Amino acid sequence: MNHIWAVLIKFAALLAVLWIVLNGIWSVLTVGQILILSLVLTVSYAGDLYIMPKLKNTIASLTDGAGVFLIVWLLGIWMAGNSTELILGSAVTGIAVGVFEYFYHIYLIKNRLPEAAVQ
């Protein structure tokens, strides 16, 4: 049950960030495309379980943010075509998700998955 809540929190946060940045601010992706990206990016939860215990939270969060930037940008090109707005939106999304991930990892360690604590 802990994993279900953790995945739902991650999905909701990703959906909110993507929607605000890529639909609200820059209007480069549709709601359907944002839902697809949110689902794809939520799979990175498995990476959180593997990477976070081996690396420090800061490094794991930076890795998550950079990964989100690349995935959003590359899939965004495929979905909507390349544009300056997409690149900027992807960068802002990556930064916002990186910040979220930092606090999300702390939450996971303290409340949901104490076995994931960095040794």
XYZ file of C-alpha atoms in Angstrom:
119
model
C 0.000 0.000 0.000
C 2.925 2.346 0.664
C 4.042 2.067 -2.948
C 0.577 2.860 -4.310
C 0.360 6.130 -2.369
C 3.917 7.057 -3.299
C 3.203 6.471 -7.006
C -0.063 8.443 -6.827
C 1.702 11.389 -5.177
C 4.404 11.356 -7.836
C 1.858 11.129 -10.665
C -0.231 13.993 -9.261
C 2.819 16.236 -8.833
C 4.116 15.484 -12.326
C 0.679 16.089 -13.823
C 0.376 19.423 -12.014
C 3.844 20.654 -13.027
C 3.460 19.561 -16.645
C -0.012 21.066 -16.906
C 0.992 24.405 -15.390
C 4.209 24.783 -17.379
C 3.470 23.144 -20.727
C -0.218 23.971 -21.051
C -0.768 26.953 -18.789
C 2.356 29.039 -19.371
C 3.590 28.002 -22.823
C 0.592 26.145 -24.329
C 2.755 23.722 -26.290
C 1.074 20.424 -25.346
C -2.527 19.305 -25.067
C -4.052 17.832 -21.929
C -3.937 14.350 -23.500
C -0.247 14.695 -24.305
C 0.413 15.901 -20.765
C -1.408 12.861 -19.344
C 0.728 10.547 -21.485
C 3.931 12.297 -20.383
C 2.832 12.124 -16.738
C 2.283 8.373 -16.997
C 5.628 7.847 -18.744
C 7.488 9.934 -16.161
C 5.765 8.222 -13.221
C 7.591 5.030 -14.196
C 10.722 6.731 -12.850
C 9.415 5.787 -9.393
C 11.161 2.461 -9.931
C 14.359 4.439 -10.461
C 13.759 6.265 -7.187
C 13.709 2.932 -5.398
C 16.955 1.841 -7.046
C 18.999 5.061 -7.354
C 18.041 6.970 -4.223
C 19.448 4.456 -1.707
C 22.755 4.326 -3.589
C 23.234 8.068 -4.140
C 22.649 11.094 -2.000
C 19.299 12.835 -2.300
C 20.775 15.854 -4.076
C 22.403 13.767 -6.804
C 19.274 11.645 -7.247
C 17.131 14.798 -7.520
C 19.459 16.387 -10.078
C 19.404 13.158 -12.073
C 15.600 13.096 -11.954
C 15.347 16.722 -13.086
C 17.758 16.209 -15.983
C 15.949 13.039 -17.018
C 12.590 14.813 -16.972
C 14.001 17.616 -19.123
C 15.273 15.161 -21.739
C 12.154 12.990 -21.771
C 9.746 15.932 -21.955
C 11.797 17.629 -24.656
C 12.285 14.536 -26.835
C 8.736 13.210 -26.482
C 7.451 16.766 -26.875
C 9.260 17.045 -30.219
C 7.565 13.836 -31.308
C 4.146 14.966 -30.060
C 4.102 18.649 -30.997
C 7.197 19.505 -33.014
C 10.282 21.357 -31.846
C 9.997 24.958 -30.733
C 11.677 27.434 -28.428
C 8.651 27.255 -26.139
C 9.021 23.482 -25.856
C 12.711 23.724 -24.961
C 12.077 26.438 -22.364
C 9.062 24.586 -20.993
C 11.055 21.364 -20.771
C 13.858 23.137 -18.901
C 11.476 24.786 -16.436
C 9.662 21.473 -15.984
C 12.962 19.680 -15.312
C 13.957 22.256 -12.696
C 10.542 22.190 -11.016
C 10.456 18.393 -10.936
C 14.028 18.282 -9.602
C 12.989 20.519 -6.699
C 9.876 18.410 -6.108
C 11.939 15.204 -6.190
C 14.278 16.503 -3.489
C 11.386 16.851 -1.041
C 9.635 13.749 -2.379
C 12.706 11.649 -1.590
C 12.751 13.013 1.968
C 9.062 12.127 2.267
C 9.713 8.610 0.957
C 12.539 8.015 3.407
C 10.678 9.339 6.447
C 7.108 8.228 5.853
C 6.675 5.589 3.227
C 9.794 3.618 2.538
C 12.260 3.679 5.418
C 14.092 0.771 3.780
C 15.092 3.204 0.998
C 17.111 5.375 3.376
C 20.603 6.194 2.177
C 23.092 4.037 4.025
